[in-house]
PDB file of N, CA and C and ligand atoms in Angstrom:
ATOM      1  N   UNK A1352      22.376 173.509 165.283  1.00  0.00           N
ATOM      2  CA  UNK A1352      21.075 173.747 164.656  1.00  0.00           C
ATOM      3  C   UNK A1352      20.205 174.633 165.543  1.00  0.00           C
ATOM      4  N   UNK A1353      20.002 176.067 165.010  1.00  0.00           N
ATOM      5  CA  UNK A1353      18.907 176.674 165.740  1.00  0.00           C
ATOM      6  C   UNK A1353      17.430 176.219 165.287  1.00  0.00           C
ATOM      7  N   UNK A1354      16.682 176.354 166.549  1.00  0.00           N
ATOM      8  CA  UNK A1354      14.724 176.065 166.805  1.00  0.00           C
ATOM      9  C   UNK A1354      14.142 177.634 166.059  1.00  0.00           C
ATOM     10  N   UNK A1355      13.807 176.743 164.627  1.00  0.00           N
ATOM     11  CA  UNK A1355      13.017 177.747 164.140  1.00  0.00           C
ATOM     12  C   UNK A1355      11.026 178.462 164.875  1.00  0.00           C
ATOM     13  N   UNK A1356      11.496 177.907 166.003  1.00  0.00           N
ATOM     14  CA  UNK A1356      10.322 178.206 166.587  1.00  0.00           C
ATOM     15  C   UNK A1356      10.937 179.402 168.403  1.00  0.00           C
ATOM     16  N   UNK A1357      11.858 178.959 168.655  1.00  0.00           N
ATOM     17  CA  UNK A1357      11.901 180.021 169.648  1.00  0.00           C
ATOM     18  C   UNK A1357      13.599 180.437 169.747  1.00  0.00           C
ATOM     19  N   UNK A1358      14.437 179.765 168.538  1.00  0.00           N
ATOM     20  CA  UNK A1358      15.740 179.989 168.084  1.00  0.00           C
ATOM     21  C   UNK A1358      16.974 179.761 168.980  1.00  0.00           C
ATOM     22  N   UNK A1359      16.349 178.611 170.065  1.00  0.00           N
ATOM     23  CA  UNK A1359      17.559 178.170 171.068  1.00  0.00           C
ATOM     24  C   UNK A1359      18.409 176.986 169.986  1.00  0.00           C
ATOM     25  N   UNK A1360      19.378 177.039 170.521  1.00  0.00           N
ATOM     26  CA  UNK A1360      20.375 176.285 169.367  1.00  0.00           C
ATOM     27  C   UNK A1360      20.786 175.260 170.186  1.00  0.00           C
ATOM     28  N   UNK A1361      20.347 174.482 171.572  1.00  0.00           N
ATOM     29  CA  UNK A1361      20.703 173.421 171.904  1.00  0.00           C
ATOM     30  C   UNK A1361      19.614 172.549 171.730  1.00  0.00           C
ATOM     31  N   UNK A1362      19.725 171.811 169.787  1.00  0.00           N
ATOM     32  CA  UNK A1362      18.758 171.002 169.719  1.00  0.00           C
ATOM     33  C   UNK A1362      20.019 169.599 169.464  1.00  0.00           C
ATOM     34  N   UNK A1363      18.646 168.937 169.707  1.00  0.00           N
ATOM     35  CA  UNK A1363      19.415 167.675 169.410  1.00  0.00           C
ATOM     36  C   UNK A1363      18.811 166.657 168.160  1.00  0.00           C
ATOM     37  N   UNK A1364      19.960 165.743 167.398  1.00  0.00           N
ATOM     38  CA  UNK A1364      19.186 164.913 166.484  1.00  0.00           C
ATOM     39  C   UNK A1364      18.549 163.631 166.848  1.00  0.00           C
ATOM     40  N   UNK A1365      17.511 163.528 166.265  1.00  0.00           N
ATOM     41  CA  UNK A1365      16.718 161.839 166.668  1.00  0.00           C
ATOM     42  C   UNK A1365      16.607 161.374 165.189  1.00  0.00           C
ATOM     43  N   UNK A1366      16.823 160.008 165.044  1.00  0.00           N
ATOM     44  CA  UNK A1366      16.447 159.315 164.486  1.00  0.00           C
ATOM     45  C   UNK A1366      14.951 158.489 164.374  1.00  0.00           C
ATOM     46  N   UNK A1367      14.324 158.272 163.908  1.00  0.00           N
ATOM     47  CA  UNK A1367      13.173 157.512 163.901  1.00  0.00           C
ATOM     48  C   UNK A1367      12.545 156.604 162.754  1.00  0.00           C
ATOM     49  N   UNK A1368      12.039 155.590 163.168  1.00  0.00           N
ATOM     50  CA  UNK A1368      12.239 154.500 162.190  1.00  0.00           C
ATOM     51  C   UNK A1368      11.003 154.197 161.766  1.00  0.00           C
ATOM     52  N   UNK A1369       9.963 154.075 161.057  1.00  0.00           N
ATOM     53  CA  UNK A1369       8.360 154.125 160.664  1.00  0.00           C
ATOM     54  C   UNK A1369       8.367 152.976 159.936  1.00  0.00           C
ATOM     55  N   UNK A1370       7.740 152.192 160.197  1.00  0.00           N
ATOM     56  CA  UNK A1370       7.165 150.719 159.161  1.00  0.00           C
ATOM     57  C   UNK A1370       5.724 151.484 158.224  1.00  0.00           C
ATOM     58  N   UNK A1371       6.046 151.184 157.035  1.00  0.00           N
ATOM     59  CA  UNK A1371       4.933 151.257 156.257  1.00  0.00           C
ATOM     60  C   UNK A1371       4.353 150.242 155.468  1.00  0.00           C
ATOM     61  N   UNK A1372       3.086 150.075 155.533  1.00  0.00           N
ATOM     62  CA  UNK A1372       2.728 148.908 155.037  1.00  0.00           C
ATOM     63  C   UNK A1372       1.402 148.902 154.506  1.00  0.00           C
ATOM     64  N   UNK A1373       1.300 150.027 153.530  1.00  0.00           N
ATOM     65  CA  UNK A1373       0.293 150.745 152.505  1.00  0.00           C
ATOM     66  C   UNK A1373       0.769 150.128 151.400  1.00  0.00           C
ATOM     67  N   UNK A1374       0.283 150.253 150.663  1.00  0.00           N
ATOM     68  CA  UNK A1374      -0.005 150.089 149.491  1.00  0.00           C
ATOM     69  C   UNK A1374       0.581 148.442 148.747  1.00  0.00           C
ATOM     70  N   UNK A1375       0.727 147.970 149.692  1.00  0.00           N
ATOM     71  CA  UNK A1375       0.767 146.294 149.165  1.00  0.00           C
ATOM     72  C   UNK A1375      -0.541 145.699 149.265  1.00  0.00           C
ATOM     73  N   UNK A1376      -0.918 143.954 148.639  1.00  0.00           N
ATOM     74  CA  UNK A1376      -2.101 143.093 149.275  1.00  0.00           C
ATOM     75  C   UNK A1376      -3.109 143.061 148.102  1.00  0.00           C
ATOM     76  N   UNK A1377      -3.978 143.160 148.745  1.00  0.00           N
ATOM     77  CA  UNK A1377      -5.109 142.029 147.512  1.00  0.00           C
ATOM     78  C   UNK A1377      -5.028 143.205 146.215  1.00  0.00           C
ATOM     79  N   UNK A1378      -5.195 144.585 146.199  1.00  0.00           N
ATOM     80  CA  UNK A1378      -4.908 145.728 145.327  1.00  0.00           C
ATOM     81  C   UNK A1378      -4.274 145.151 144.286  1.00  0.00           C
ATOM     82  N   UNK A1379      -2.645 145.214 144.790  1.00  0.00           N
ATOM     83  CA  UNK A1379      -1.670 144.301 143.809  1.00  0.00           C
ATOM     84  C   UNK A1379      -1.986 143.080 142.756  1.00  0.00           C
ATOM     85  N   UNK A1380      -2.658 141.990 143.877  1.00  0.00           N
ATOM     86  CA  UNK A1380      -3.015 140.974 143.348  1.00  0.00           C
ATOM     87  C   UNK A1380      -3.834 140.654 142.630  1.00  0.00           C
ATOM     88  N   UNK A1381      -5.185 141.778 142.325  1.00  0.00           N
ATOM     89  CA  UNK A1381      -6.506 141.939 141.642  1.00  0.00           C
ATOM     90  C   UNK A1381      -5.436 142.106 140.276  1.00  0.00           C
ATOM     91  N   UNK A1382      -4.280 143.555 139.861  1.00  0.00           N
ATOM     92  CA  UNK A1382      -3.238 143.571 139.273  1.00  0.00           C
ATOM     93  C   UNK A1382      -2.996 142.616 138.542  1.00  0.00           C
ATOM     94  N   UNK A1383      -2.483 142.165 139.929  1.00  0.00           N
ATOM     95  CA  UNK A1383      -1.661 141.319 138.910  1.00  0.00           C
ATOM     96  C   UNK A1383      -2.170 140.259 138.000  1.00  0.00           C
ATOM     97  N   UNK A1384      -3.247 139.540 138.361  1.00  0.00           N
ATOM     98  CA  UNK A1384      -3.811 138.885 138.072  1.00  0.00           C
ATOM     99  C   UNK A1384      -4.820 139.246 136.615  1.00  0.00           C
ATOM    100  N   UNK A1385      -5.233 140.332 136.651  1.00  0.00           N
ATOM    101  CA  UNK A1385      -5.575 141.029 135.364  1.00  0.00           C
ATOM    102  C   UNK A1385      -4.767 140.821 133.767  1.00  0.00           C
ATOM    103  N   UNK A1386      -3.641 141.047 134.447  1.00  0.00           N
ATOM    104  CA  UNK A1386      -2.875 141.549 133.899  1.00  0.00           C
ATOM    105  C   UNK A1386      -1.703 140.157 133.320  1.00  0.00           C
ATOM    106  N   UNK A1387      -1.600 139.522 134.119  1.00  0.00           N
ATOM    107  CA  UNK A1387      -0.691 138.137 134.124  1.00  0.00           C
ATOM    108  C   UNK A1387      -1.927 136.851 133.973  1.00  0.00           C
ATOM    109  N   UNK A1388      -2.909 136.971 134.962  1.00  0.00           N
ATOM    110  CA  UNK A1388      -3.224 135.746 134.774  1.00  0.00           C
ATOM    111  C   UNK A1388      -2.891 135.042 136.495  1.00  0.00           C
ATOM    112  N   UNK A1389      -2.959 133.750 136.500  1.00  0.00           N
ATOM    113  CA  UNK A1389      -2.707 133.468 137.917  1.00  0.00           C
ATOM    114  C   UNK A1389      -1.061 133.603 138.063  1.00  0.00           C
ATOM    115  N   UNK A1390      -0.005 133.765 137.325  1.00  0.00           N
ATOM    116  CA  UNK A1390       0.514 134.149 138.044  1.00  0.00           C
ATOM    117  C   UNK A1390       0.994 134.997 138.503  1.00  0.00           C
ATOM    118  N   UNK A1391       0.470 136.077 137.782  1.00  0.00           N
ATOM    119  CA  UNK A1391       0.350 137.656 138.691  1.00  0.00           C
ATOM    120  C   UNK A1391      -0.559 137.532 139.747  1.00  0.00           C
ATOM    121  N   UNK A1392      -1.377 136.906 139.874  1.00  0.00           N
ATOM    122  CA  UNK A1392      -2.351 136.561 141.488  1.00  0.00           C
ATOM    123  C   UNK A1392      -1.333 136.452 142.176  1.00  0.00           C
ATOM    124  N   UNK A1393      -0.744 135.334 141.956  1.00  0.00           N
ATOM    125  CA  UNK A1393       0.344 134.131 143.164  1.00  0.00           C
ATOM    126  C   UNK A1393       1.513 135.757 143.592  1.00  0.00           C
ATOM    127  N   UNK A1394       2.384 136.407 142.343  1.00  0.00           N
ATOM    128  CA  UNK A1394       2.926 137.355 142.584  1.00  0.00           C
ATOM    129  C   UNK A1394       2.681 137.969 143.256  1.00  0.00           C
ATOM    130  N   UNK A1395       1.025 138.457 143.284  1.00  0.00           N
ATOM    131  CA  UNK A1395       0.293 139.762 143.829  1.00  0.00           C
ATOM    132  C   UNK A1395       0.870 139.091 145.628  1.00  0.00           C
ATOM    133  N   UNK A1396       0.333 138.468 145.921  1.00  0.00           N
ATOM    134  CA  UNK A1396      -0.527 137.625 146.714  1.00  0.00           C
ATOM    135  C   UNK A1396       1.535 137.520 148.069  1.00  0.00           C
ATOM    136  N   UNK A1397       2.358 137.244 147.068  1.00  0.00           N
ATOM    137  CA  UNK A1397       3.416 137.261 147.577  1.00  0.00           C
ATOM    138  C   UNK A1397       4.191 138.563 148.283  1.00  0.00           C
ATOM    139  N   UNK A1398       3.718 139.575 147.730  1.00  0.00           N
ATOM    140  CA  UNK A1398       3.765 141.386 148.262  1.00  0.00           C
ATOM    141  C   UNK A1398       2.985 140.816 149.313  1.00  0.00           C
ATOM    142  N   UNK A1399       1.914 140.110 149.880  1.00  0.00           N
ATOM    143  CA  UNK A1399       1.443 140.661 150.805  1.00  0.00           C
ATOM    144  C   UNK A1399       2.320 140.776 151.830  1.00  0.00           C
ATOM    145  N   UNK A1400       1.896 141.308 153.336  1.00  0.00           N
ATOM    146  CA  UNK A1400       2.941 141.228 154.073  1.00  0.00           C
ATOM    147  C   UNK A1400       4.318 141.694 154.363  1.00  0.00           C
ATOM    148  N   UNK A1401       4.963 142.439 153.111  1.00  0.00           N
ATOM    149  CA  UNK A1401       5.712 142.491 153.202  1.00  0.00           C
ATOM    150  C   UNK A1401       5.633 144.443 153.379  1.00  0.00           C
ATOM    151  N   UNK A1402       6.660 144.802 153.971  1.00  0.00           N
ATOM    152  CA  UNK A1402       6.930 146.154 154.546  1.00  0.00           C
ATOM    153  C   UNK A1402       8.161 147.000 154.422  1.00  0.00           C
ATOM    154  N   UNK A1403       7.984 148.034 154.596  1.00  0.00           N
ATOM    155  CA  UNK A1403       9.448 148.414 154.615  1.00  0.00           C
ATOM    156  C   UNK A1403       9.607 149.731 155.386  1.00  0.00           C
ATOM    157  N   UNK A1404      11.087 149.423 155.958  1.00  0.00           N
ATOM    158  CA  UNK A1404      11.082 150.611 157.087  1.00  0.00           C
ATOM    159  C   UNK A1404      11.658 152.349 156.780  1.00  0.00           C
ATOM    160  N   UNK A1405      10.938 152.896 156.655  1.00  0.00           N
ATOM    161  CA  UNK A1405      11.029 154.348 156.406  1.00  0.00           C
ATOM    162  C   UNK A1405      11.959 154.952 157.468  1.00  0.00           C
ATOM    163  N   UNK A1406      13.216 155.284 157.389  1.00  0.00           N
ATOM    164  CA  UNK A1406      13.926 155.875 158.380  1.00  0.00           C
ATOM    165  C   UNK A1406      13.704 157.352 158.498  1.00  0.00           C
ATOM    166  N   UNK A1407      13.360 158.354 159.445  1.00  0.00           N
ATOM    167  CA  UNK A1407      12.916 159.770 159.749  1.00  0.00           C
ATOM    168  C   UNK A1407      13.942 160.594 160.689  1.00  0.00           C
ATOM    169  N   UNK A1408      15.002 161.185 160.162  1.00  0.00           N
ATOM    170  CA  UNK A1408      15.868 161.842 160.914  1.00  0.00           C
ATOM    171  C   UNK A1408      15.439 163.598 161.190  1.00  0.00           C
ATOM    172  N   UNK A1409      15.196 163.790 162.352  1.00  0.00           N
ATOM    173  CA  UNK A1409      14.891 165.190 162.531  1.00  0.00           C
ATOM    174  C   UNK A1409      15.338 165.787 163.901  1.00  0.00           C
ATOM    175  N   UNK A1410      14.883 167.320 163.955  1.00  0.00           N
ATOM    176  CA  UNK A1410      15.867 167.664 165.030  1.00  0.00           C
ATOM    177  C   UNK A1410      14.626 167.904 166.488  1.00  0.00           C
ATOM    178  N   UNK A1411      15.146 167.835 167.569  1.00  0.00           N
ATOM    179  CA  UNK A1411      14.112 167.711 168.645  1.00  0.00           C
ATOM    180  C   UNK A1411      14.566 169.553 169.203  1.00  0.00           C
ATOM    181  N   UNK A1412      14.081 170.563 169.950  1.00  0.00           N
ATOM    182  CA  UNK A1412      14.859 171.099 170.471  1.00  0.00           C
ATOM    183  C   UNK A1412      14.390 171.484 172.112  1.00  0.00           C
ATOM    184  N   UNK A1413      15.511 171.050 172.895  1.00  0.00           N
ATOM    185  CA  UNK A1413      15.427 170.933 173.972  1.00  0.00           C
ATOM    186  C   UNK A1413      14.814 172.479 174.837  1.00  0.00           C
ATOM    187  N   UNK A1414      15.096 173.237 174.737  1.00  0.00           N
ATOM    188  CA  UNK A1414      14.309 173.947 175.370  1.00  0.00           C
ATOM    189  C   UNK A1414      12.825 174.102 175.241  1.00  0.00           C
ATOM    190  N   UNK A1415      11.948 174.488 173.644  1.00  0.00           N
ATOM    191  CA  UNK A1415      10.361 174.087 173.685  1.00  0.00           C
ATOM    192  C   UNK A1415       9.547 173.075 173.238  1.00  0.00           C
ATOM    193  N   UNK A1416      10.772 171.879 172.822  1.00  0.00           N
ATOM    194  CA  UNK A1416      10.399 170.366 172.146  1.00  0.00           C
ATOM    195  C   UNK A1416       9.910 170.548 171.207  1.00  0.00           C
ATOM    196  N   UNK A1417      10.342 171.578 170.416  1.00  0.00           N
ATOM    197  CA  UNK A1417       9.575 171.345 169.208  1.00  0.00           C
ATOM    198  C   UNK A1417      10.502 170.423 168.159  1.00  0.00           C
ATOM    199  N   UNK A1418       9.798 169.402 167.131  1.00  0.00           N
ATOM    200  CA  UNK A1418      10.295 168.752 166.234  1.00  0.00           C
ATOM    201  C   UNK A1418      10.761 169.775 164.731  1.00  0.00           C
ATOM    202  N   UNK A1419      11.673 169.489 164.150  1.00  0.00           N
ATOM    203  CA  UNK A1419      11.783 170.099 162.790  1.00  0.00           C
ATOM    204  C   UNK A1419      12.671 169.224 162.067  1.00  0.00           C
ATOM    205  N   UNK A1420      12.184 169.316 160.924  1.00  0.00           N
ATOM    206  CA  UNK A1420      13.057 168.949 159.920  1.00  0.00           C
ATOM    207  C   UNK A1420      14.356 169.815 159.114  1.00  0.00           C
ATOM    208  N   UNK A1421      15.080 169.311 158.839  1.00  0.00           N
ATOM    209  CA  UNK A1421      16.527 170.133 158.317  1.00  0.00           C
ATOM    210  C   UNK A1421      15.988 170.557 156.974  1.00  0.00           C
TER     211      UNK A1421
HETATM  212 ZN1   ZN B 366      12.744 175.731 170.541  1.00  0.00          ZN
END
């Protein structure tokens, strides 16, 4: 993989792993609850907390560190 920034080709791949934990919580549960009644609350209310991990594979390149994506 050549560095679209200074075109040395000894880059390397990284992996990277991101927790996101937008858009769950009381939002949902106002939802659900509208919409169901209490037990779209209890539903809502059960998203909270919960997350999920976004995996981010991109390339690093060792001579000016710059990050890029493929
Ligand atoms: Zn570079």
């Amino acid at each position: 993989m050549r560095c679209p920034n200074c075109g040395d080709d000894r880059c390397i791949i990284v992996e990277e792993s991101e927790t996101n934990q937008k858009g769950y919580g009381l939002g949902k549960g106002c939802c659900g609850y509208l919409i169901l009644g209490p037990i779209g609350w209890v539903c809502g209310l059960c998203g909270m907390g919960k997350s999920h991990t976004v995996r981010r594979t991109f390339w690093i390149c060792q001579h000016c560190g710059r990050k890029f994506r493929t």
